Amino acid sequence: MVPVRNNVLSDQSSLNQFLAGVSLLKKEKTAYTTKRFGIPGPDNPVYTYDLFVLWHIGATNLAIPRGGDPSLRNAAHRGPVFLPWHRLMLISLEANLRRVLKNDDFALPYWDWSADGDDGSPTDAPIWSAAFMGGQGDPVSDGPFGYYPDDPGRFTVRIESDINGKPVQAGGGTGRGLVRTFAQEPPDGWTKLPDSEDVKATLNYTPPGIDPEDRYDVVDFSADSDGFRGRLEGWLPRGRPWMHNQVHQWVGGDMGPSSSPNDPVFYLHHCNVDRIWESWMEQYGRLYAPTTAPDPPYGGERIDDILTFGGSQQFTPGNMLDVSRRYTYGP
């Protein structure tokens, strides 16, 4: 039976297992240390959960085309690989959670942020209660990811990205608490979550004057290119963050920089992004672009190129288009 990813607010079992699994991965040492990754400071162990933070930082710093500017397009963002790369990340985390939970049927839950958007983006929505993800703060002081200084098992941010996007040890190597700063980023238009009308508009959008087969993404396959991917990632329409980007901005704090997987809500958010992508493919077909294109400038983004992700297995965007044997989504 294929595992089902359900709404975190309506599936208590998935929530409980997610919280337990994150705690286990946070405590599980890997064979790596910070020195192995060239991170300055004391040579500290790297834990499994924090490996995902490092992989995300690494992909964000890897430019496409190689040698270019990663802030314009990189191996995980601002281009067509955004959706397949993060799908692979979710699959990999899910596999590790199944391993430590000893439950092959576990599926990541999703957070439908558009429902909160419809409700006016309340900062006291159920998702932010102590029973779910906890609320905002510097540091967050309630819920499963609150920072309790006297508790040796507290949730601790260990690896973060500096002002240049490079990995550093949080607190100089001693760690710190998780930070969230809800709806604090200007301008005013950013201080809300996407709503159901935003989702509908993204799903129904087709770039004008193109072949429908090219509706996923169009040349030059960047943050400026039109299509479904650019709309869902949140670069278009121009003027402010939308959709995926808008959620990161709204949650704020640790959800802002390239080390955003430090906040476990990152995975609930991206699970919802993945759910929207899956809904789009069910409507229009399992489309992807570019399929064949010159290298450079599009090497690393084509359908059969290897996605730059940590771990020993190699996957392509094409491998990520049909996941029907891995998981499905509930209502």
Short mmCIF file of C-alpha atoms in Angstrom, two decimals:
data_model
loop_
_atom_site.label_atom_id
_atom_site.label_comp_id
_atom_site.label_asym_id
_atom_site.label_seq_id
_atom_site.Cartn_x
_atom_site.Cartn_y
_atom_site.Cartn_z
CA MET A 1 0.00 0.00 0.00
CA VAL A 2 1.35 3.45 -0.96
CA PRO A 3 1.86 5.77 2.05
CA VAL A 4 -0.42 8.83 2.14
CA ARG A 5 0.74 12.34 3.01
CA ASN A 6 -2.06 14.00 4.96
CA ASN A 7 -2.85 17.44 6.33
CA VAL A 8 -0.87 17.85 9.56
CA LEU A 9 -3.87 19.47 11.26
CA SER A 10 -6.09 16.45 10.71
CA ASP A 11 -3.64 13.55 11.14
CA GLN A 12 -2.49 13.35 14.74
CA SER A 13 -0.52 10.16 14.13
CA SER A 14 1.55 11.69 11.33
CA LEU A 15 2.20 14.77 13.45
CA ASN A 16 3.34 12.72 16.44
CA GLN A 17 5.60 10.57 14.31
CA PHE A 18 7.07 13.59 12.53
CA LEU A 19 7.89 15.25 15.86
CA ALA A 20 9.40 12.06 17.25
CA GLY A 21 11.40 11.39 14.09
CA VAL A 22 12.84 14.91 13.91
CA SER A 23 13.95 14.57 17.53
CA LEU A 24 15.68 11.27 16.75
CA LEU A 25 17.45 12.64 13.66
CA LYS A 26 18.56 15.67 15.68
CA LYS A 27 20.27 13.33 18.15
CA GLU A 28 21.75 10.90 15.62
CA LYS A 29 25.44 11.52 14.93
CA THR A 30 26.80 10.85 11.45
CA ALA A 31 30.33 9.88 10.48
CA TYR A 32 30.98 13.52 9.55
CA THR A 33 32.22 16.46 11.57
CA THR A 34 32.12 20.18 10.88
CA LYS A 35 35.78 20.04 9.80
CA ARG A 36 34.84 17.63 7.00
CA PHE A 37 32.59 20.36 5.55
CA GLY A 38 35.19 23.09 6.00
CA ILE A 39 33.08 24.88 8.61
CA PRO A 40 35.16 27.14 10.85
CA GLY A 41 35.21 26.77 14.62
CA PRO A 42 35.55 23.73 16.86
CA ASP A 43 35.41 20.31 15.21
CA ASN A 44 31.91 19.24 16.24
CA PRO A 45 29.85 16.23 15.19
CA VAL A 46 27.31 16.65 12.37
CA TYR A 47 23.93 15.09 13.09
CA THR A 48 21.64 13.53 10.49
CA TYR A 49 19.03 16.30 10.61
CA ASP A 50 21.75 18.92 10.18
CA LEU A 51 23.09 17.13 7.09
CA PHE A 52 19.94 18.24 5.30
CA VAL A 53 20.63 21.84 6.31
CA LEU A 54 24.14 21.53 4.87
CA TRP A 55 22.89 19.96 1.63
CA HIS A 56 20.42 22.80 1.16
CA ILE A 57 23.11 25.42 1.82
CA GLY A 58 25.46 23.62 -0.58
CA ALA A 59 22.95 23.48 -3.44
CA THR A 60 22.06 27.14 -2.90
CA ASN A 61 25.73 28.03 -3.32
CA LEU A 62 26.21 25.97 -6.50
CA ALA A 63 25.60 28.24 -9.47
CA ILE A 64 23.92 27.32 -12.74
CA PRO A 65 25.67 27.75 -15.07
CA ARG A 66 28.80 26.60 -13.20
CA GLY A 67 31.02 29.53 -12.37
CA GLY A 68 28.11 31.95 -12.50
CA ASP A 69 26.27 33.76 -9.72
CA PRO A 70 24.31 31.40 -7.41
CA SER A 71 22.10 34.29 -6.30
CA LEU A 72 20.76 34.44 -9.87
CA ARG A 73 20.24 30.69 -10.42
CA ASN A 74 21.51 27.69 -8.48
CA ALA A 75 21.21 23.93 -8.16
CA ALA A 76 18.02 24.11 -6.07
CA HIS A 77 16.35 27.49 -6.71
CA ARG A 78 15.45 30.11 -9.30
CA GLY A 79 15.24 27.55 -12.08
CA PRO A 80 13.33 24.46 -13.23
CA VAL A 81 15.13 22.13 -10.80
CA PHE A 82 13.46 23.88 -7.86
CA LEU A 83 10.53 21.45 -7.70
CA PRO A 84 12.34 18.13 -8.44
CA TRP A 85 15.27 19.03 -6.16
CA HIS A 86 13.03 19.72 -3.18
CA ARG A 87 10.93 16.64 -3.96
CA LEU A 88 14.10 14.57 -3.70
CA MET A 89 14.94 16.27 -0.42
CA LEU A 90 11.51 15.40 0.99
CA ILE A 91 11.82 11.78 -0.17
CA SER A 92 15.24 11.48 1.45
CA LEU A 93 14.11 12.97 4.75
CA GLU A 94 11.01 10.77 4.70
CA ALA A 95 13.21 7.68 4.20
CA ASN A 96 15.36 8.65 7.17
CA LEU A 97 12.30 9.27 9.32
CA ARG A 98 10.93 5.84 8.38
CA ARG A 99 14.27 4.31 9.35
CA VAL A 100 14.53 5.87 12.82
CA LEU A 101 10.81 5.40 13.48
CA LYS A 102 10.98 1.80 12.25
CA ASN A 103 7.81 2.46 10.28
CA ASP A 104 7.89 1.93 6.51
CA ASP A 105 4.38 3.36 6.19
CA PHE A 106 5.20 6.79 7.61
CA ALA A 107 4.49 9.70 5.26
CA LEU A 108 5.37 13.35 5.79
CA PRO A 109 2.40 15.57 6.64
CA TYR A 110 1.79 18.86 4.84
CA TRP A 111 0.75 22.30 6.08
CA ASP A 112 -1.92 23.85 3.86
CA TRP A 113 -0.87 27.46 4.39
CA SER A 114 -3.52 28.68 1.93
CA ALA A 115 -6.20 27.81 4.51
CA ASP A 116 -4.48 30.15 6.96
CA GLY A 117 -4.18 32.71 4.17
CA ASP A 118 -7.94 32.52 3.64
CA ASP A 119 -8.39 33.09 7.36
CA GLY A 120 -6.34 36.31 7.37
CA SER A 121 -2.92 34.76 8.16
CA PRO A 122 -3.40 34.62 11.95
CA THR A 123 -0.21 34.30 13.97
CA ASP A 124 -2.12 32.20 16.50
CA ALA A 125 -3.41 29.65 13.96
CA PRO A 126 -3.50 26.03 15.19
CA ILE A 127 -0.26 25.17 13.38
CA TRP A 128 1.57 27.63 15.69
CA SER A 129 0.18 26.25 18.94
CA ALA A 130 2.40 24.39 21.40
CA ALA A 131 0.67 21.15 20.37
CA PHE A 132 1.93 21.53 16.78
CA MET A 133 4.95 23.61 15.68
CA GLY A 134 5.06 26.17 18.47
CA GLY A 135 4.91 29.90 17.88
CA GLN A 136 7.24 32.77 17.07
CA GLY A 137 10.10 34.12 19.13
CA ASP A 138 13.82 34.79 19.30
CA PRO A 139 14.17 32.09 20.35
CA VAL A 140 10.92 30.13 20.04
CA SER A 141 10.02 29.26 23.62
CA ASP A 142 7.08 26.87 23.34
CA GLY A 143 6.12 23.65 21.60
CA PRO A 144 8.32 20.76 20.50
CA PHE A 145 11.01 23.03 19.02
CA GLY A 146 11.17 25.55 21.84
CA TYR A 147 14.54 26.40 23.35
CA TYR A 148 14.74 25.36 26.97
CA PRO A 149 18.25 26.22 28.26
CA ASP A 150 18.12 23.82 31.21
CA ASP A 151 17.06 20.85 29.08
CA PRO A 152 20.05 18.98 27.56
CA GLY A 153 17.72 17.40 24.99
CA ARG A 154 16.36 20.74 23.77
CA PHE A 155 15.95 21.45 20.05
CA THR A 156 19.11 23.30 19.02
CA VAL A 157 20.12 25.05 15.78
CA ARG A 158 23.72 23.98 15.16
CA ILE A 159 24.52 24.96 11.56
CA GLU A 160 23.39 28.19 9.92
CA SER A 161 24.37 30.30 6.92
CA ASP A 162 26.28 33.55 7.31
CA ILE A 163 25.68 36.82 5.47
CA ASN A 164 27.47 35.38 2.42
CA GLY A 165 25.38 32.20 2.44
CA LYS A 166 28.22 30.00 3.71
CA PRO A 167 27.77 27.43 6.48
CA VAL A 168 28.90 28.42 9.99
CA GLN A 169 28.35 26.98 13.45
CA ALA A 170 25.50 28.65 15.29
CA GLY A 171 26.51 30.25 18.57
CA GLY A 172 30.15 29.79 17.69
CA GLY A 173 29.75 26.04 18.08
CA THR A 174 27.46 25.89 21.11
CA GLY A 175 24.21 26.22 19.16
CA ARG A 176 21.18 28.43 19.74
CA GLY A 177 17.40 28.38 19.75
CA LEU A 178 15.13 28.41 16.71
CA VAL A 179 13.94 31.85 15.55
CA ARG A 180 10.63 32.84 13.94
CA THR A 181 9.47 36.42 13.31
CA PHE A 182 6.00 36.18 11.81
CA ALA A 183 4.94 38.75 9.19
CA GLN A 184 7.83 41.10 9.94
CA GLU A 185 9.23 41.69 6.45
CA PRO A 186 8.29 44.82 4.44
CA PRO A 187 6.49 45.92 2.36
CA ASP A 188 2.96 45.45 3.63
CA GLY A 189 2.06 43.06 0.84
CA TRP A 190 4.44 40.47 2.25
CA THR A 191 2.74 40.25 5.61
CA LYS A 192 0.21 37.63 4.60
CA LEU A 193 0.25 34.03 3.53
CA PRO A 194 -0.89 32.90 0.08
CA ASP A 195 -4.59 32.10 -0.04
CA SER A 196 -6.66 29.63 -2.05
CA GLU A 197 -7.18 32.14 -4.86
CA ASP A 198 -3.40 32.46 -5.21
CA VAL A 199 -3.13 28.67 -5.44
CA LYS A 200 -5.92 28.50 -8.01
CA ALA A 201 -4.32 31.23 -10.13
CA THR A 202 -0.97 29.42 -10.05
CA LEU A 203 -2.51 26.09 -11.05
CA ASN A 204 -4.48 27.63 -13.91
CA TYR A 205 -1.73 29.85 -15.29
CA THR A 206 -0.38 29.34 -18.80
CA PRO A 207 2.29 31.68 -20.22
CA PRO A 208 0.86 33.57 -23.21
CA GLY A 209 1.94 32.70 -26.74
CA ILE A 210 3.59 29.33 -26.05
CA ASP A 211 2.97 25.69 -26.82
CA PRO A 212 0.99 24.20 -23.87
CA GLU A 213 3.70 21.54 -23.59
CA ASP A 214 6.06 24.31 -22.43
CA ARG A 215 3.84 25.63 -19.65
CA TYR A 216 6.09 24.21 -16.87
CA ASP A 217 8.94 26.63 -17.60
CA VAL A 218 10.29 28.68 -20.49
CA VAL A 219 13.61 30.05 -21.71
CA ASP A 220 15.77 31.35 -20.08
CA PHE A 221 14.77 29.04 -17.23
CA SER A 222 15.53 31.52 -14.47
CA ALA A 223 13.77 33.60 -11.83
CA ASP A 224 12.65 35.85 -14.69
CA SER A 225 11.16 33.11 -16.87
CA ASP A 226 7.40 32.70 -17.05
CA GLY A 227 5.52 29.48 -16.37
CA PHE A 228 4.09 27.36 -13.60
CA ARG A 229 7.41 26.75 -11.84
CA GLY A 230 8.23 30.46 -11.56
CA ARG A 231 4.74 31.17 -10.24
CA LEU A 232 4.82 28.41 -7.64
CA GLU A 233 8.38 29.19 -6.55
CA GLY A 234 7.19 32.75 -6.09
CA TRP A 235 9.17 35.02 -8.40
CA LEU A 236 6.19 36.10 -10.47
CA PRO A 237 4.26 38.35 -10.74
CA ARG A 238 7.05 40.84 -10.04
CA GLY A 239 6.88 43.26 -7.14
CA ARG A 240 6.90 41.06 -4.03
CA PRO A 241 7.37 37.42 -3.03
CA TRP A 242 4.54 35.04 -3.92
CA MET A 243 3.55 31.48 -3.08
CA HIS A 244 6.56 29.45 -1.84
CA ASN A 245 8.78 32.51 -1.32
CA GLN A 246 5.95 34.33 0.42
CA VAL A 247 5.63 31.60 3.06
CA HIS A 248 9.35 31.72 3.85
CA GLN A 249 9.15 35.50 4.21
CA TRP A 250 6.04 35.36 6.38
CA VAL A 251 7.41 32.80 8.84
CA GLY A 252 10.72 34.68 8.93
CA GLY A 253 13.64 34.02 11.25
CA ASP A 254 15.34 30.73 10.39
CA MET A 255 13.00 30.23 7.43
CA GLY A 256 14.68 33.17 5.66
CA PRO A 257 18.28 32.16 4.77
CA SER A 258 19.65 29.18 2.86
CA SER A 259 19.78 27.25 6.15
CA SER A 260 15.96 27.33 6.28
CA PRO A 261 15.61 23.54 6.83
CA ASN A 262 16.66 24.30 10.42
CA ASP A 263 12.98 25.03 11.04
CA PRO A 264 11.06 21.73 10.80
CA VAL A 265 8.08 23.66 9.41
CA PHE A 266 10.22 23.92 6.25
CA TYR A 267 9.29 20.32 5.45
CA LEU A 268 5.57 20.78 6.09
CA HIS A 269 5.70 23.86 3.84
CA HIS A 270 7.59 22.13 1.03
CA CYS A 271 5.32 19.11 1.30
CA ASN A 272 2.43 21.46 0.47
CA VAL A 273 4.42 22.96 -2.43
CA ASP A 274 5.01 19.43 -3.68
CA ARG A 275 1.30 18.66 -3.28
CA ILE A 276 0.42 21.65 -5.48
CA TRP A 277 2.96 20.51 -8.09
CA GLU A 278 1.48 17.02 -8.05
CA SER A 279 -2.01 18.48 -8.50
CA TRP A 280 -0.72 20.50 -11.48
CA MET A 281 0.79 17.39 -13.10
CA GLU A 282 -2.41 15.46 -12.62
CA GLN A 283 -4.16 18.22 -14.55
CA TYR A 284 -1.66 18.92 -17.34
CA GLY A 285 0.63 15.89 -17.52
CA ARG A 286 4.07 15.08 -16.13
CA LEU A 287 5.78 17.87 -18.02
CA TYR A 288 9.26 19.25 -17.48
CA ALA A 289 11.57 21.66 -19.26
CA PRO A 290 14.29 21.88 -20.39
CA THR A 291 14.55 18.42 -21.90
CA THR A 292 17.44 18.96 -24.30
CA ALA A 293 19.37 22.22 -24.06
CA PRO A 294 23.01 23.33 -24.36
CA ASP A 295 25.51 22.97 -21.52
CA PRO A 296 26.26 25.70 -20.59
CA PRO A 297 24.06 27.47 -19.70
CA TYR A 298 21.55 24.77 -18.75
CA GLY A 299 23.72 21.90 -17.54
CA GLY A 300 22.36 20.62 -14.22
CA GLU A 301 18.77 21.61 -15.06
CA ARG A 302 17.88 19.32 -17.98
CA ILE A 303 15.52 16.41 -17.47
CA ASP A 304 18.29 13.77 -17.46
CA ASP A 305 20.93 15.73 -15.53
CA ILE A 306 21.92 14.53 -12.07
CA LEU A 307 20.39 16.56 -9.25
CA THR A 308 23.06 17.92 -6.91
CA PHE A 309 21.99 16.44 -3.60
CA GLY A 310 23.90 14.80 -0.75
CA GLY A 311 23.93 11.04 -0.40
CA SER A 312 25.10 8.19 -2.55
CA GLN A 313 22.11 7.75 -4.86
CA GLN A 314 21.84 9.75 -8.06
CA PHE A 315 18.52 11.01 -9.38
CA THR A 316 17.44 13.25 -12.23
CA PRO A 317 14.48 15.62 -12.62
CA GLY A 318 12.94 12.96 -14.84
CA ASN A 319 13.08 10.47 -11.95
CA MET A 320 11.04 12.87 -9.83
CA LEU A 321 8.06 13.32 -12.15
CA ASP A 322 6.14 10.17 -11.20
CA VAL A 323 6.23 9.26 -7.51
CA SER A 324 2.99 7.26 -7.47
CA ARG A 325 4.82 4.19 -6.08
CA ARG A 326 6.42 6.22 -3.29
CA TYR A 327 3.52 8.25 -1.86
CA THR A 328 0.26 9.97 -2.62
CA TYR A 329 -1.60 12.91 -1.09
CA GLY A 330 -4.73 12.83 0.99
CA PRO A 331 -7.30 15.64 1.20
#
